[in-house]
Amino acid sequence: MIELRPYDSLGGANHGWLDAKHHFAFAGYHDPARMGWGALRVWNDDTIQANTGFPPHSHADMEIITYVRDGAISHQDNLGNRGRTEAGDVQVMSAGSGIQHAEYNLEAQTTRIFQIWIIPDQRGGAPTWGAKPFPKGDRAGRFVVLASGIEGDEDTLPIRADARVLGLTLAAGESAEYVFGDNRYGYLVPAKGVVEVDGLRVQAHDGAAIRDQASIRVTALEDAELVLVDTAP
């Protein structure tokens, strides 16, 4: 089953400095039918204006993955971590027993991100933060694991969940296949471009909620950049 979640159907709020769209219930957006998908709890499509950002705030017991689509995001936290993550790259924060952090767009241009929250397998644990570059050329025509808590996934950012976050770029006319394990949930969003997922047309920023599928085949109708999350129920 693949269910299309059109961008226009998403919740959200425009705060001026932040224009946020929510694929699942979040903050002031309440939708009992969209409380998550498997262990995936949040997928926010955020546009952050130049020289603005999120002031210090706290998280606990959540795996928070930030995929930067345009611009860059700068992170700092109460553990002393600081970093700047550029377009195409990824940062991961395992909130664990609790962490306070801030995220700012310190650039002269607009920053656009996907922020993805995945429920961890266990509560607590020491909080951590990390970032890693993922050149788009390395994922041309194939899914590349960006963050994972699945044994055997190498050269990825670690998360504490039975889940993986993958990236893919396709030129117009190209296709790629992804094979799921048994009883998995998938959620796919194009950052750019238009694709077909097993024949279903999915435009930039739409969501495709996938369940009970052994595999999917993604074909680009125009040059495309995609993110896919694969989680346990």
XYZ file of N, CA and C in Angstrom:
699
model
N 0.840 -1.181 0.000
C 0.000 0.000 0.000
C 0.885 1.243 0.000
N 0.570 2.189 -0.867
C 1.234 3.482 -0.881
C 0.149 4.561 -0.872
N 0.175 5.391 0.150
C -0.813 6.457 0.299
C -0.131 7.797 0.049
N -0.671 8.576 -0.870
C -0.120 9.890 -1.161
C -0.600 10.894 -0.123
N 0.341 11.680 0.404
C 0.024 12.774 1.314
C 0.426 14.086 0.618
N -0.465 14.690 -0.160
C -0.102 15.898 -0.913
C 0.359 17.027 0.005
N 1.291 17.797 -0.486
C 1.843 18.915 0.282
C 0.736 19.853 0.760
N -0.246 20.100 -0.096
C -1.332 21.019 0.252
C -2.216 20.501 1.382
N -2.112 19.190 1.685
C -2.933 18.611 2.751
C -2.238 18.640 4.099
N -0.973 19.075 4.152
C -0.205 19.040 5.392
C -0.639 20.162 6.327
N -0.429 19.923 7.628
C -0.619 20.989 8.591
C 0.575 21.922 8.584
N 0.511 22.964 9.407
C 1.659 23.854 9.458
C 1.300 25.218 9.989
N 2.321 26.068 10.054
C 2.143 27.439 10.524
C 3.274 28.290 9.972
N 2.930 29.530 9.618
C 3.936 30.474 9.136
C 4.156 31.523 10.225
N 5.365 31.495 10.799
C 5.699 32.410 11.890
C 6.495 33.622 11.398
N 6.573 33.799 10.092
C 7.374 34.877 9.534
C 8.808 34.440 9.318
N 9.557 34.284 10.390
C 10.940 33.810 10.271
C 11.000 32.327 9.918
N 9.924 31.596 10.262
C 9.836 30.149 10.017
C 8.507 29.831 9.358
N 8.573 29.176 8.194
C 7.390 28.635 7.533
C 7.505 27.121 7.624
N 6.661 26.511 8.465
C 6.776 25.084 8.774
C 5.558 24.330 8.259
N 5.816 23.237 7.570
C 4.776 22.306 7.162
C 5.010 20.985 7.890
N 3.925 20.360 8.382
C 4.020 19.168 9.210
C 3.336 17.980 8.524
N 4.111 16.947 8.220
C 3.519 15.732 7.661
C 2.711 14.972 8.707
N 3.050 15.176 9.992
C 2.342 14.510 11.092
C 1.985 15.551 12.145
N 1.043 15.195 13.021
C 0.604 16.096 14.068
C 1.807 16.637 14.838
N 1.821 17.968 15.015
C 2.975 18.607 15.641
C 2.559 20.003 16.086
N 3.020 20.389 17.295
C 2.753 21.725 17.821
C 1.246 22.013 17.745
N 0.847 23.067 17.054
C -0.560 23.429 17.000
C -1.377 22.655 15.976
N -0.734 21.748 15.238
C -1.436 20.948 14.227
C -1.835 19.612 14.846
N -3.130 19.399 15.000
C -3.648 18.184 15.617
C -4.410 17.369 14.570
N -3.995 16.120 14.385
C -4.680 15.231 13.449
C -4.517 13.803 13.960
N -5.569 13.229 14.581
C -5.456 11.881 15.137
C -5.091 10.829 14.094
N -5.372 11.102 12.807
C -5.058 10.140 11.756
C -3.598 10.222 11.315
N -2.890 11.258 11.766
C -1.491 11.437 11.360
C -0.624 11.689 12.592
N -0.582 10.670 13.463
C 0.230 10.764 14.672
C 1.616 10.142 14.483
N 1.883 9.624 13.314
C 3.164 8.990 13.036
C 2.976 7.892 12.014
N 4.086 7.235 11.675
C 4.048 6.154 10.686
C 5.128 5.163 11.087
N 4.711 4.038 11.700
C 5.692 3.181 12.337
C 6.354 3.962 13.465
N 7.669 3.855 13.572
C 8.410 4.587 14.609
C 8.694 6.032 14.210
N 8.327 6.415 12.982
C 8.494 7.799 12.541
C 7.411 8.658 13.173
N 7.824 9.662 13.941
C 6.850 10.482 14.661
C 6.657 11.864 14.044
N 7.719 12.463 13.512
C 7.653 13.836 12.999
C 8.413 13.919 11.691
N 7.848 14.622 10.731
C 8.574 15.026 9.517
C 8.148 16.454 9.218
N 9.007 17.396 9.543
C 8.710 18.808 9.321
C 9.500 19.326 8.126
N 8.827 20.088 7.295
C 9.406 20.725 6.109
C 9.511 22.213 6.454
N 10.733 22.638 6.847
C 10.931 23.966 7.416
C 11.697 24.881 6.465
N 11.192 26.094 6.319
C 11.897 27.169 5.614
C 12.242 28.236 6.639
N 13.553 28.504 6.806
C 14.044 29.380 7.871
C 14.709 30.591 7.225
N 14.230 31.772 7.567
C 14.769 32.990 6.974
C 16.191 33.259 7.472
N 16.931 34.054 6.699
C 18.323 34.379 7.031
C 18.413 35.041 8.405
N 19.478 34.655 9.139
C 19.803 35.267 10.438
C 18.668 35.149 11.451
N 18.001 33.997 11.419
C 16.979 33.674 12.416
C 17.202 32.233 12.841
N 16.343 31.732 13.728
C 16.475 30.332 14.112
C 15.754 30.018 15.402
N 15.995 28.788 15.866
C 15.338 28.263 17.053
C 16.210 28.554 18.276
N 15.753 29.347 19.234
C 16.549 29.593 20.440
C 16.664 28.326 21.285
N 17.496 28.334 22.329
C 17.705 27.121 23.127
C 16.392 26.510 23.619
N 16.273 25.209 23.450
C 15.101 24.459 23.893
C 15.532 23.024 24.152
N 14.696 22.280 24.842
C 15.082 20.942 25.321
C 14.352 19.831 24.580
N 15.023 18.676 24.503
C 14.444 17.446 23.973
C 14.884 16.279 24.848
N 14.110 15.201 24.812
C 14.484 13.952 25.474
C 13.835 12.793 24.738
N 14.516 11.654 24.752
C 13.974 10.399 24.228
C 13.420 10.529 22.809
N 14.259 11.056 21.920
C 13.893 11.153 20.513
C 15.165 11.187 19.680
N 15.121 10.520 18.522
C 16.199 10.599 17.538
C 15.800 11.678 16.532
N 16.585 12.735 16.428
C 16.227 13.892 15.611
C 17.252 14.043 14.500
N 16.793 13.840 13.281
C 17.654 13.870 12.099
C 17.299 15.108 11.285
N 18.295 15.905 10.946
C 18.087 17.107 10.153
C 18.781 16.948 8.813
N 18.003 16.995 7.744
C 18.510 16.921 6.375
C 18.409 18.325 5.789
N 19.558 18.885 5.428
C 19.586 20.258 4.921
C 19.418 20.235 3.409
N 18.371 20.910 2.923
C 18.065 20.927 1.495
C 18.712 22.108 0.791
N 18.657 23.272 1.414
C 19.264 24.494 0.868
C 19.852 25.278 2.027
N 20.959 25.979 1.758
C 21.572 26.806 2.784
C 22.359 25.969 3.776
N 22.287 26.343 5.034
C 23.014 25.638 6.091
C 22.342 25.916 7.426
N 22.533 25.002 8.379
C 22.010 25.170 9.731
C 23.176 25.055 10.699
N 23.194 25.945 11.700
C 24.251 25.937 12.718
C 23.664 25.481 14.042
N 24.361 24.535 14.677
C 23.892 23.881 15.905
C 24.826 24.216 17.057
N 24.246 24.380 18.261
C 25.028 24.413 19.486
C 24.183 23.837 20.603
N 24.830 23.167 21.574
C 24.073 22.532 22.651
C 24.806 22.651 23.971
N 24.146 22.191 25.030
C 24.704 22.324 26.370
C 25.782 21.294 26.676
N 26.081 20.416 25.718
C 27.206 19.489 25.855
C 28.494 20.091 25.299
N 28.375 21.267 24.681
C 29.540 21.902 24.089
C 29.712 21.628 22.606
N 28.778 20.892 22.014
C 28.860 20.629 20.575
C 28.479 21.866 19.782
N 29.238 22.120 18.718
C 28.922 23.180 17.774
C 29.202 22.662 16.369
N 28.362 23.030 15.415
C 28.603 22.594 14.052
C 27.716 23.309 13.057
N 28.152 23.296 11.813
C 27.409 23.905 10.710
C 27.209 22.825 9.650
N 25.966 22.536 9.298
C 25.630 21.476 8.358
C 25.070 22.108 7.087
N 25.698 21.785 5.961
C 25.364 22.423 4.688
C 24.381 21.582 3.883
N 23.889 22.166 2.792
C 22.909 21.510 1.929
C 23.408 20.153 1.468
N 22.532 19.152 1.577
C 22.845 17.789 1.186
C 23.418 16.956 2.300
N 23.848 17.602 3.397
C 24.446 16.891 4.512
C 23.426 16.681 5.624
N 23.842 15.949 6.657
C 22.897 15.478 7.672
C 23.499 15.660 9.059
N 22.654 16.023 10.024
C 23.058 15.977 11.425
C 22.056 15.136 12.199
N 22.536 14.496 13.260
C 21.703 13.628 14.093
C 21.917 13.991 15.555
N 20.824 14.139 16.283
C 20.883 14.339 17.722
C 20.080 13.242 18.395
N 20.753 12.427 19.205
C 20.069 11.449 20.045
C 19.827 12.129 21.383
N 18.587 12.520 21.630
C 18.302 13.348 22.798
C 18.472 12.588 24.107
N 18.231 11.271 24.101
C 18.457 10.448 25.273
C 17.798 11.006 26.514
N 18.572 11.068 27.616
C 18.028 11.498 28.901
C 17.749 12.993 28.959
N 18.189 13.733 27.936
C 17.864 15.155 27.864
C 19.008 15.990 27.344
N 18.690 16.909 26.444
C 19.680 17.811 25.874
C 18.999 19.136 25.560
N 19.740 20.218 25.704
C 19.239 21.534 25.309
C 20.089 22.036 24.151
N 19.428 22.460 23.086
C 20.181 22.908 21.920
C 19.481 24.087 21.258
N 20.228 24.732 20.363
C 19.697 25.814 19.540
C 20.146 25.565 18.110
N 19.304 25.964 17.157
C 19.629 25.828 15.734
C 19.336 27.165 15.056
N 20.324 27.665 14.319
C 20.176 28.968 13.681
C 20.572 28.908 12.214
N 19.894 29.696 11.416
C 20.335 29.977 10.058
C 21.161 31.262 10.119
N 22.476 31.107 10.138
C 23.379 32.255 10.223
C 23.840 32.713 8.847
N 23.186 32.188 7.815
C 23.581 32.495 6.442
C 22.872 33.760 5.953
N 23.331 34.252 4.811
C 22.689 35.417 4.181
C 21.523 35.006 3.298
N 21.258 33.706 3.220
C 20.192 33.184 2.369
C 19.238 32.333 3.184
N 18.103 32.008 2.583
C 17.115 31.149 3.228
C 17.652 29.726 3.343
N 17.361 29.095 4.466
C 17.709 27.697 4.681
C 16.432 26.857 4.674
N 16.509 25.705 4.026
C 15.374 24.780 3.997
C 15.843 23.420 4.486
N 15.086 22.833 5.409
C 15.465 21.548 5.991
C 14.263 20.620 6.064
N 14.546 19.331 6.105
C 13.609 18.343 6.624
C 14.096 18.006 8.032
N 13.223 18.110 9.024
C 13.575 17.608 10.347
C 12.688 16.414 10.652
N 13.358 15.307 10.959
C 12.716 13.999 11.091
C 12.943 13.490 12.508
N 11.872 13.107 13.191
C 11.977 12.555 14.542
C 11.558 11.082 14.499
N 12.388 10.240 15.074
C 12.116 8.805 15.155
C 12.145 8.384 16.619
N 11.155 7.617 17.030
C 11.069 7.159 18.419
C 12.165 6.123 18.666
N 12.993 6.299 19.696
C 14.078 5.349 19.948
C 13.550 4.026 20.500
N 14.397 3.006 20.425
C 14.010 1.686 20.929
C 13.964 1.650 22.452
N 14.794 2.490 23.085
C 14.829 2.528 24.543
C 14.893 3.979 25.016
N 14.359 4.216 26.185
C 14.402 5.549 26.765
C 15.729 5.765 27.492
N 16.091 7.019 27.664
C 17.281 7.357 28.423
C 18.561 7.199 27.615
N 19.659 7.140 28.319
C 20.961 7.069 27.678
C 21.574 8.450 27.529
N 22.891 8.491 27.371
C 23.595 9.763 27.260
C 23.249 10.437 25.938
N 22.921 11.716 25.936
C 22.629 12.427 24.688
C 23.887 12.593 23.850
N 23.720 12.593 22.537
C 24.843 12.765 21.612
C 24.403 13.613 20.427
N 25.401 14.158 19.722
C 25.150 14.905 18.502
C 26.273 14.625 17.518
N 25.956 14.569 16.219
C 26.976 14.395 15.199
C 26.458 14.840 13.847
N 27.383 15.122 12.935
C 27.033 15.533 11.575
C 27.997 14.877 10.602
N 27.549 14.753 9.338
C 28.366 14.071 8.341
C 28.007 14.588 6.954
N 29.020 14.848 6.111
C 28.725 15.215 4.724
C 28.361 13.986 3.903
N 27.419 14.144 3.005
C 27.006 13.077 2.096
C 26.927 13.658 0.686
N 28.024 13.642 -0.060
C 28.013 14.227 -1.409
C 26.899 13.626 -2.258
N 26.158 14.507 -2.925
C 25.020 14.023 -3.709
C 25.458 13.095 -4.831
N 26.669 13.289 -5.350
C 27.140 12.413 -6.414
C 27.269 10.975 -5.977
N 27.502 10.753 -4.677
C 27.662 9.381 -4.179
C 26.342 8.639 -4.144
N 25.224 9.363 -4.173
C 23.919 8.687 -4.147
C 23.164 8.854 -5.449
N 23.889 9.183 -6.504
C 23.262 9.309 -7.817
C 22.848 7.929 -8.310
N 21.555 7.749 -8.495
C 21.040 6.501 -9.039
C 20.902 5.372 -8.048
N 21.199 5.620 -6.769
C 21.079 4.540 -5.778
C 20.778 5.134 -4.406
N 20.030 4.362 -3.614
C 19.755 4.755 -2.240
C 21.013 4.587 -1.397
N 21.341 5.613 -0.625
C 22.484 5.598 0.288
C 21.972 5.845 1.699
N 22.429 5.018 2.641
C 21.998 5.164 4.027
C 22.720 6.356 4.657
N 21.943 7.295 5.193
C 22.481 8.500 5.810
C 22.580 8.360 7.327
N 21.593 7.742 7.938
C 21.574 7.514 9.384
C 20.872 6.190 9.633
N 21.359 5.435 10.620
C 20.792 4.105 10.818
C 21.100 3.570 12.213
N 20.147 2.772 12.700
C 20.380 1.981 13.895
C 20.305 0.508 13.600
N 20.416 0.134 12.315
C 20.295 -1.255 11.883
C 21.683 -1.865 11.734
N 21.875 -3.005 12.335
C 23.174 -3.682 12.304
C 23.593 -3.958 10.864
N 24.842 -3.680 10.569
C 25.379 -3.911 9.238
C 25.453 -2.669 8.377
N 24.707 -1.624 8.733
C 24.802 -0.357 8.004
C 26.081 0.365 8.439
N 26.950 0.645 7.499
C 28.240 1.234 7.805
C 28.352 2.634 7.208
N 29.297 3.413 7.750
C 29.574 4.773 7.261
C 28.339 5.652 7.290
N 27.546 5.502 8.341
C 26.335 6.308 8.515
C 26.390 6.998 9.871
N 25.516 7.948 10.068
C 25.329 8.526 11.387
C 24.479 7.568 12.220
N 24.904 7.248 13.443
C 24.156 6.274 14.246
C 22.914 6.880 14.888
N 21.839 6.101 14.914
C 20.649 6.441 15.684
C 20.279 5.238 16.523
N 19.471 5.466 17.556
C 19.127 4.415 18.521
C 17.725 3.891 18.254
N 17.511 3.454 17.031
C 16.187 2.963 16.628
C 16.370 1.945 15.513
N 15.403 1.031 15.411
C 15.385 0.056 14.322
C 14.849 0.769 13.086
N 15.689 1.597 12.506
C 15.260 2.473 11.416
C 16.479 2.923 10.631
N 16.226 3.358 9.421
C 17.283 4.007 8.638
C 16.681 5.155 7.834
N 17.528 6.169 7.603
C 17.190 7.311 6.761
C 18.094 7.240 5.543
N 17.492 7.320 4.348
C 18.240 7.143 3.112
C 18.051 8.338 2.194
N 19.060 8.595 1.376
C 18.991 9.643 0.370
C 19.195 9.058 -1.016
N 18.648 9.739 -2.024
C 18.729 9.294 -3.415
C 18.624 10.500 -4.321
N 19.456 10.549 -5.343
C 19.265 11.522 -6.423
C 19.115 10.760 -7.729
N 18.210 11.239 -8.570
C 17.944 10.617 -9.862
C 17.885 11.689 -10.942
N 18.501 11.404 -12.069
C 18.300 12.233 -13.252
C 16.991 11.828 -13.908
N 16.395 12.742 -14.639
C 15.127 12.455 -15.321
C 15.244 11.179 -16.140
N 14.286 10.272 -15.941
C 14.260 9.011 -16.664
C 14.929 7.871 -15.933
N 15.728 8.156 -14.911
C 16.391 7.095 -14.163
C 15.464 6.494 -13.115
N 15.775 5.247 -12.703
C 14.999 4.555 -11.683
C 15.932 3.930 -10.656
N 15.381 3.693 -9.475
C 16.104 2.982 -8.420
C 15.089 2.179 -7.618
N 15.542 1.063 -7.059
C 14.670 0.188 -6.280
C 15.151 0.125 -4.845
N 14.203 0.046 -3.921
C 14.535 -0.175 -2.519
C 13.735 -1.367 -2.012
N 14.416 -2.281 -1.334
C 13.790 -3.496 -0.816
C 13.615 -3.357 0.691
N 12.392 -3.527 1.168
C 12.086 -3.479 2.596
C 12.207 -4.873 3.193
N 12.474 -4.930 4.494
C 12.340 -6.186 5.210
C 10.878 -6.455 5.527
N 10.636 -7.524 6.269
C 9.266 -7.875 6.640
C 8.708 -6.883 7.645
N 7.437 -6.555 7.467
C 6.694 -5.749 8.433
C 7.381 -4.406 8.691
N 7.637 -3.660 7.617
C 8.293 -2.364 7.728
C 7.360 -1.252 7.246
N 7.638 -0.065 7.730
C 6.943 1.138 7.301
C 7.944 2.042 6.585
N 7.530 2.632 5.464
C 8.374 3.572 4.749
C 7.649 4.893 4.550
N 8.432 5.964 4.527
C 7.869 7.284 4.231
C 8.872 8.013 3.357
N 8.428 8.425 2.167
C 9.309 9.018 1.163
C 8.825 10.416 0.819
N 9.777 11.362 0.742
C 9.457 12.734 0.368
C 10.508 13.241 -0.619
N 10.108 13.686 -1.809
C 11.062 14.347 -2.697
C 11.393 15.748 -2.178
N 12.678 16.026 -2.040
C 13.099 17.390 -1.720
C 13.004 18.271 -2.955
N 13.244 17.663 -4.111
C 13.169 18.372 -5.381
C 12.692 17.395 -6.443
N 12.017 17.909 -7.454
C 11.638 17.093 -8.600
C 10.340 16.339 -8.410
N 9.970 15.596 -9.452
C 8.749 14.795 -9.480
C 9.137 13.357 -9.817
N 8.551 12.409 -9.089
C 8.869 11.000 -9.303
C 7.579 10.190 -9.362
N 7.712 8.967 -9.830
C 6.668 7.964 -9.679
C 7.182 6.875 -8.758
N 6.382 6.516 -7.753
C 6.701 5.426 -6.841
C 5.733 4.301 -7.140
N 6.224 3.256 -7.775
C 5.364 2.172 -8.257
C 4.182 2.722 -9.055
N 4.450 3.727 -9.871
C 3.437 4.309 -10.746
C 2.643 5.448 -10.147
N 2.789 5.710 -8.830
C 2.082 6.804 -8.169
C 2.914 8.076 -8.294
N 2.330 9.116 -8.830
C 3.045 10.384 -9.031
C 3.187 11.112 -7.694
N 4.431 11.455 -7.355
C 4.730 12.145 -6.102
C 5.551 13.382 -6.445
N 5.010 14.550 -6.123
C 5.680 15.807 -6.439
C 6.549 16.261 -5.271
N 7.420 17.236 -5.533
C 8.290 17.769 -4.491
C 7.469 18.160 -3.264
N 7.931 17.689 -2.098
C 7.361 17.997 -0.777
C 6.128 17.175 -0.439
N 5.553 16.429 -1.395
C 4.500 15.467 -1.054
C 5.111 14.346 -0.212
N 4.278 13.652 0.548
C 4.697 12.455 1.260
C 4.074 11.223 0.641
N 4.819 10.132 0.642
C 4.292 8.828 0.226
C 4.461 7.872 1.398
N 3.346 7.475 2.013
C 3.347 6.574 3.163
C 3.232 5.139 2.649
N 4.214 4.308 2.989
C 4.363 2.978 2.398
C 4.253 1.922 3.498
N 3.450 0.891 3.242
C 3.304 -0.206 4.207
C 2.944 -1.470 3.444
N 3.406 -2.628 3.967
C 3.115 -3.934 3.368
C 3.600 -4.003 1.920
N 4.781 -3.439 1.683
C 5.402 -3.488 0.360
C 6.754 -4.190 0.488
N 6.976 -5.213 -0.328
C 8.286 -5.869 -0.310
C 9.367 -4.949 -0.845
N 8.981 -4.095 -1.800
C 9.942 -3.177 -2.402
C 9.181 -2.039 -3.074
N 9.930 -0.997 -3.446
C 9.372 0.082 -4.250
C 10.342 0.389 -5.382
N 9.801 0.861 -6.474
C 10.615 1.322 -7.590
C 10.300 2.790 -7.831
N 11.325 3.622 -7.771
C 11.183 5.068 -7.914
C 11.752 5.475 -9.263
N 10.948 6.166 -10.058
C 11.367 6.644 -11.373
C 11.225 8.156 -11.418
N 12.266 8.840 -11.836
C 12.252 10.301 -11.889
C 11.618 10.789 -13.183
N 10.601 11.640 -13.064
C 9.998 12.291 -14.223
C 10.765 13.557 -14.586
N 11.503 14.081 -13.620
C 12.461 15.165 -13.819
C 13.559 14.977 -12.776
N 14.663 15.678 -12.916
C 15.748 15.520 -11.950
C 15.188 15.639 -10.536
N 15.585 14.692 -9.661
C 14.941 14.602 -8.349
C 15.955 14.276 -7.255
N 15.622 14.730 -6.062
C 16.373 14.448 -4.833
C 15.360 13.994 -3.798
N 15.589 12.829 -3.163
C 14.593 12.236 -2.283
C 15.203 11.807 -0.962
N 14.335 11.763 0.055
C 14.685 11.189 1.350
C 13.634 10.133 1.684
N 14.096 8.973 2.170
C 13.225 7.861 2.536
C 13.552 7.434 3.963
N 12.531 7.232 4.780
C 12.707 6.661 6.120
C 12.058 5.290 6.127
N 12.801 4.295 6.655
C 12.362 2.903 6.768
C 12.418 2.555 8.249
N 11.268 2.252 8.853
C 11.235 1.974 10.299
C 10.477 0.687 10.616
N 10.698 0.225 11.826
C 9.860 -0.827 12.398
C 8.486 -0.246 12.727
N 7.496 -1.117 12.956
C 6.149 -0.633 13.317
C 6.167 0.204 14.593
